CSV table of C-alpha atoms and ligand atoms in Angstrom, one decimal:
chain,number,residue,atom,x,y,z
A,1,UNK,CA,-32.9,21.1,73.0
A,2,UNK,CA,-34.5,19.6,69.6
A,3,UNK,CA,-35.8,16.6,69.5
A,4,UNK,CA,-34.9,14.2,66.9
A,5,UNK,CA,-37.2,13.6,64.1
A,6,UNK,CA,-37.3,11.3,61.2
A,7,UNK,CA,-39.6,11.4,58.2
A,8,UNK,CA,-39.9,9.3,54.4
A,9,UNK,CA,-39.2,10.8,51.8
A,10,UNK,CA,-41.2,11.0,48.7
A,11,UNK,CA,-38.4,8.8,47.2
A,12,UNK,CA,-38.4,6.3,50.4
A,13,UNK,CA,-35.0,7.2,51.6
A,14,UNK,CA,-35.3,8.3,55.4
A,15,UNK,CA,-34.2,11.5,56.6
A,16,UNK,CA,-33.2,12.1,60.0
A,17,UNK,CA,-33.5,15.8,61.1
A,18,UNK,CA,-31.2,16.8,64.4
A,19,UNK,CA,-29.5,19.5,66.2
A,20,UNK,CA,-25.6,19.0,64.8
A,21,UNK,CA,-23.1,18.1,67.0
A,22,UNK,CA,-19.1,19.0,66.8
A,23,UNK,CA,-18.6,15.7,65.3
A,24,UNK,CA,-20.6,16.8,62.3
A,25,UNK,CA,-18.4,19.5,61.5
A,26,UNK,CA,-16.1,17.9,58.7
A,27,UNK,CA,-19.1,16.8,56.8
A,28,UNK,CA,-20.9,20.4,57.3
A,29,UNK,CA,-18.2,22.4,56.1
A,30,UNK,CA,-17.8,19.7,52.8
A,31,UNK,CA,-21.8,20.1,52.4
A,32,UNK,CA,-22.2,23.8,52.4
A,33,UNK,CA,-19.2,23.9,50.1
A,34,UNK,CA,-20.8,21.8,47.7
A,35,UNK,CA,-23.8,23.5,47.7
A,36,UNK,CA,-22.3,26.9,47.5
A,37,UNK,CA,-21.0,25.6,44.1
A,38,UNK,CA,-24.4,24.3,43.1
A,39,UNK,CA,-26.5,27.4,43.3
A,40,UNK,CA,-26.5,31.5,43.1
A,41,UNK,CA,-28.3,32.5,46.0
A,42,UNK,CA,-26.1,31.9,48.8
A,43,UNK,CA,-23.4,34.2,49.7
A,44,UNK,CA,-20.5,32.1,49.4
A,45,UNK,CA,-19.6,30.0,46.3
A,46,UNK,CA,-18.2,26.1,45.9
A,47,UNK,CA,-15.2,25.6,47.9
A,48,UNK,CA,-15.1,29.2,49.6
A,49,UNK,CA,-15.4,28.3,52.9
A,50,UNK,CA,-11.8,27.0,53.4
A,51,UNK,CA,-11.3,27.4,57.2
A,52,UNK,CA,-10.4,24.4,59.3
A,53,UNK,CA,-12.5,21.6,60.6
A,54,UNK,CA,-11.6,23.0,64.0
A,55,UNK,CA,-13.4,26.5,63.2
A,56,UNK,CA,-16.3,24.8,62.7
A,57,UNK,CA,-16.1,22.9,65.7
A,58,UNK,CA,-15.9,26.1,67.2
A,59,UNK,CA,-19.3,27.6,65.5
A,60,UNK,CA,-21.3,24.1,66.3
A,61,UNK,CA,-20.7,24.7,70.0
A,62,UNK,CA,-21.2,28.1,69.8
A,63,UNK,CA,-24.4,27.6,68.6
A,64,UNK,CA,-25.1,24.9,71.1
A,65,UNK,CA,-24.3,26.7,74.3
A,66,UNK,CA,-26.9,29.8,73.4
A,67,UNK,CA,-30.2,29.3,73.9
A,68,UNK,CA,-31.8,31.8,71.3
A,69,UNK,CA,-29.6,29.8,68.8
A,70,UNK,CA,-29.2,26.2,67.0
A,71,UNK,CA,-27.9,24.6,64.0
A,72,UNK,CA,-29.7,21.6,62.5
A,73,UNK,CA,-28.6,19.0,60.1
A,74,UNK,CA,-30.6,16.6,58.2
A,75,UNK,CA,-28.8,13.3,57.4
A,76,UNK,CA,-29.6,10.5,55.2
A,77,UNK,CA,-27.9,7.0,55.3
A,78,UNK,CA,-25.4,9.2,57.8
A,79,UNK,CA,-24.7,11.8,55.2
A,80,UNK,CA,-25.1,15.4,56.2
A,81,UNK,CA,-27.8,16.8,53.1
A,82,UNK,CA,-28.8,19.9,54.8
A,83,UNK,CA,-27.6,22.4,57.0
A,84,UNK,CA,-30.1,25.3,58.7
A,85,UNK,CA,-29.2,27.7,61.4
A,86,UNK,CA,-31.2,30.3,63.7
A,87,UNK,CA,-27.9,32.8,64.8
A,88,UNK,CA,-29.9,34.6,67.9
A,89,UNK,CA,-28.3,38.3,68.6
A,90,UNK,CA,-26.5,38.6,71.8
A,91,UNK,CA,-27.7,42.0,72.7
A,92,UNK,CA,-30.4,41.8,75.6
A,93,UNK,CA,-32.4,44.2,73.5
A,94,UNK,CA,-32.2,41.9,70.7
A,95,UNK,CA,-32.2,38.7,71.9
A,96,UNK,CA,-35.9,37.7,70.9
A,97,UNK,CA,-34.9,38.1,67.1
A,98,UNK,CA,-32.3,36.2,65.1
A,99,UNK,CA,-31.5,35.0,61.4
A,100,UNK,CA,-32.6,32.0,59.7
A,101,UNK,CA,-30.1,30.3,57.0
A,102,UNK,CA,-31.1,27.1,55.4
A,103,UNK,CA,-28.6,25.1,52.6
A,104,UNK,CA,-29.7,21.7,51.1
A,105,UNK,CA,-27.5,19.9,48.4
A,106,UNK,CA,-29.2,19.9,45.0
A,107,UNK,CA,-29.8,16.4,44.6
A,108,UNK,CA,-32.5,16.6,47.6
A,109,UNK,CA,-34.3,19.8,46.6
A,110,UNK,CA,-37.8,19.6,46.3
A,111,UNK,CA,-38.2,16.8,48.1
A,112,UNK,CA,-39.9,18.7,51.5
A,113,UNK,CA,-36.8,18.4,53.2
A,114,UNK,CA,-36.7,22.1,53.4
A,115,UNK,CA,-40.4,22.4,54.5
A,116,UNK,CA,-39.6,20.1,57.4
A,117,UNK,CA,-36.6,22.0,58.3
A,118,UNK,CA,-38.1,25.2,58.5
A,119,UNK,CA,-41.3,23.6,60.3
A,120,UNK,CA,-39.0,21.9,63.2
A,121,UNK,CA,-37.4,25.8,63.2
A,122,UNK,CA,-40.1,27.3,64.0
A,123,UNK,CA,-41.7,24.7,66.1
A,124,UNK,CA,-38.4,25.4,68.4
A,125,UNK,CA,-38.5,29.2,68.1
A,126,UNK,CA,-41.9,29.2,69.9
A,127,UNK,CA,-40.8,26.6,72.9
A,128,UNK,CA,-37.6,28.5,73.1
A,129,UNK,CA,-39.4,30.9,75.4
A,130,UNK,CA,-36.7,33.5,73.9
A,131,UNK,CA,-37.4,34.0,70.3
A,132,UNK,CA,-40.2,36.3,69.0
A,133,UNK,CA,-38.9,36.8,65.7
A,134,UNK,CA,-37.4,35.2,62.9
A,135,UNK,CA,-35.6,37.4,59.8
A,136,UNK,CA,-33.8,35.9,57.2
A,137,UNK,CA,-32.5,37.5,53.6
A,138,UNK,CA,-33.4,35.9,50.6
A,139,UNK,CA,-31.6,36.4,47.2
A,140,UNK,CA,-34.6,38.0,45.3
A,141,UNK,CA,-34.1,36.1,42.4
A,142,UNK,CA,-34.8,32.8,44.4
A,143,UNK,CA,-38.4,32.6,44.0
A,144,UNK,CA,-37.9,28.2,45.5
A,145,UNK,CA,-37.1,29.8,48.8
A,146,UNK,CA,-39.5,32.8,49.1
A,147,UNK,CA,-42.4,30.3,48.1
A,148,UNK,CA,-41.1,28.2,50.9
A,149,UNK,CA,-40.9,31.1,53.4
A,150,UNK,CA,-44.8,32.8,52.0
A,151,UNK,CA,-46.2,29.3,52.9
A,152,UNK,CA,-44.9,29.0,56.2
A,153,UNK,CA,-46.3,32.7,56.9
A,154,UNK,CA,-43.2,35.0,56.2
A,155,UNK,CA,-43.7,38.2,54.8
A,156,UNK,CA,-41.7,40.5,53.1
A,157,UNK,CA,-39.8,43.3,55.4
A,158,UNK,CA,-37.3,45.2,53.3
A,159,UNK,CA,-35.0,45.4,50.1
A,160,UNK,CA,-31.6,46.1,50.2
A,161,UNK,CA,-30.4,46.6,46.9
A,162,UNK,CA,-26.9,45.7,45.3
A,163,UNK,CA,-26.6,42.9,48.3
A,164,UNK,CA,-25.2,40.7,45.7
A,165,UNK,CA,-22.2,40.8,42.8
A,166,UNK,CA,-22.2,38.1,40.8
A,167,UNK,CA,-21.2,38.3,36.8
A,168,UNK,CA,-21.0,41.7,36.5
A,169,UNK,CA,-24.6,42.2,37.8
A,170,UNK,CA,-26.1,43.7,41.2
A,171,UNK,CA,-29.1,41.5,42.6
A,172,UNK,CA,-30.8,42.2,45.4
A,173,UNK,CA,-31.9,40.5,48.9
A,174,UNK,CA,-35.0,40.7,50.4
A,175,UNK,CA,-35.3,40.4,54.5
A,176,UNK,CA,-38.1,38.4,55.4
A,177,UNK,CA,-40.0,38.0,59.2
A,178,UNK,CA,-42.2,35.9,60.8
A,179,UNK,CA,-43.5,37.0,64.4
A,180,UNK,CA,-43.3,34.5,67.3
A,181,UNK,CA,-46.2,34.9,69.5
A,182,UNK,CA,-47.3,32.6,72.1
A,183,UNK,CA,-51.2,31.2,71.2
A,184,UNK,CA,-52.6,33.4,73.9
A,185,UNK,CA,-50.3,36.8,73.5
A,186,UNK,CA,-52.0,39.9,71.8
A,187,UNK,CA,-48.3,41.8,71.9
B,1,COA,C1,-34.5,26.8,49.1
B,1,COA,C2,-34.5,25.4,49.7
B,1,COA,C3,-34.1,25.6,51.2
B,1,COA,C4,-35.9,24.8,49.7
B,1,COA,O1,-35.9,23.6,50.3
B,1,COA,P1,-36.5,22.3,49.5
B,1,COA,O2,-36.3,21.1,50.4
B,1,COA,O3,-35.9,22.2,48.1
B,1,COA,O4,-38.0,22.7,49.4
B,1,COA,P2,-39.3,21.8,49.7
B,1,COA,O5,-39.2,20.5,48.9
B,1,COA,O6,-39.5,21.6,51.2
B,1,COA,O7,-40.4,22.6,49.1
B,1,COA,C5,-41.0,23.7,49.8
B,1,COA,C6,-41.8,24.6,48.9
B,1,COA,O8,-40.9,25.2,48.0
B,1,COA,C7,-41.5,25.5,46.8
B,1,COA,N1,-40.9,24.8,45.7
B,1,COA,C8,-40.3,23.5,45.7
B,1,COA,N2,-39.8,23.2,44.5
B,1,COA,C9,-40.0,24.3,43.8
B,1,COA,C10,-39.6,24.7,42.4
B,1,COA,N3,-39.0,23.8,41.6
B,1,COA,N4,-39.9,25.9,42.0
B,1,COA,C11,-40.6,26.8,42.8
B,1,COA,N5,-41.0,26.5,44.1
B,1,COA,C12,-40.7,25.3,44.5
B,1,COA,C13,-42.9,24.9,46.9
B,1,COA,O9,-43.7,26.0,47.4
B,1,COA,C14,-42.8,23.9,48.0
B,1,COA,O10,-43.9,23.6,48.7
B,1,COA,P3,-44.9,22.5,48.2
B,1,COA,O11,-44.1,21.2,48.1
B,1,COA,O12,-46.0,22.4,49.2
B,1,COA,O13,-45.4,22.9,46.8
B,1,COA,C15,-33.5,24.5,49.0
B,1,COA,O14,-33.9,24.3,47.7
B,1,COA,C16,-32.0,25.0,49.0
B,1,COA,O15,-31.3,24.7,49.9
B,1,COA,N6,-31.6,25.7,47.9
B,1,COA,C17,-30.2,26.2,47.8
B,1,COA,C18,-29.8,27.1,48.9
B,1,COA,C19,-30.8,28.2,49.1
B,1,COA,O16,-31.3,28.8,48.2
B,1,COA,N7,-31.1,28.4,50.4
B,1,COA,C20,-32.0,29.5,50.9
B,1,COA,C21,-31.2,30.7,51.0
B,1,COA,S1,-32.3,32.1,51.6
């Protein structure tokens, strides 16, 4: 489980950050739509997700009932702004890694909303008692992100070129990694 947790924003608005529940999934599937129309660096585009509200449903509990796995929302004045995942590997052998996604509408970038995100992420990763690795893929071009991820101590794994295909051009993603270690572990 993840606690709660509400912070001011640099703006004064209030942003509660939560694990989301099925009830959220109507206004998660209209957020990451919007967002996927208001930037280039996720993998989908505005309006491409067009599966049903029930689908969703389906991927919120999925994420809830595995415990090397969560999806978070942050919510301000009960809308959902922000969407973040950790999709833990169901292979025993794997199970201690995972991928990080985060998605924030435009209006609230910049704000630290991501920061705080990623912060309550990782934070969760190293009670899970599971997780001992975090990867994620970042669009290379989106240097917001990868400054976010440098700061909070990811580092640069791997390229895969010709990831993306956007306008006629190739772009390519970069994975990034942070190790989970408990305080004491020399692993
Ligand atoms: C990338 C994203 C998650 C960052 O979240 P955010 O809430 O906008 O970022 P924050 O306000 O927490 O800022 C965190 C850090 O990002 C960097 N950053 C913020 N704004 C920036 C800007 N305009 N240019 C470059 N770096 C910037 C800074 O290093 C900042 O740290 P600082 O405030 O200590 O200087 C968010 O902008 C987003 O969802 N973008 C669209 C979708 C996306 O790209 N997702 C990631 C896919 S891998």
């Amino acid at each position: 489980m993840m606690p709660m947790q509400r912070f001011r924003l640099p703006n004064r608005q209030i942003v509660a950050i939560r694990e989301a529940q099925t009830r959220d999934a109507a206004a998660i599937l209209s957020t990451l739509n919007q967002i996927g129309g208001e930037t280039d660096f996720l993998t989908f585009g505005g309006g491409e997700l067009n599966y049903p509200v029930e689908a969703q449903e389906h991927i919120i509990e999925a994420f809830a009932i595995r415990d090397n796995s969560v999806m978070m929302v942050a919510e301000i004045e009960g809308k959902v702004v922000a969407i973040a995942t950790f999709d833990g590997a169901p292979r025993a052998r794997l199970a201690h890694t995972g991928e990080l996604g985060i998605s924030i509408l435009q209006a609230y970038w910049g704000l630290g909303i991501g920061r705080r995100m990623m912060d309550m992420l990782i934070d969760w990763a190293k009670s899970s008692g599971i997780i001992r690795k975090i990867n994620l893929r970042v669009h290379e071009k989106n240097e917001r992100a990868i400054k976010l991820y440098e700061k909070l101590g990811f580092r640069q794994e791997g390229v895969i070129s010709r990831e993306y295909q956007m306008g006629g051009q190739f772009f390519s993603n970069i994975w990034m990694g942070l190790a989970i270690d408990p305080p004491d572990s020399t692993d």
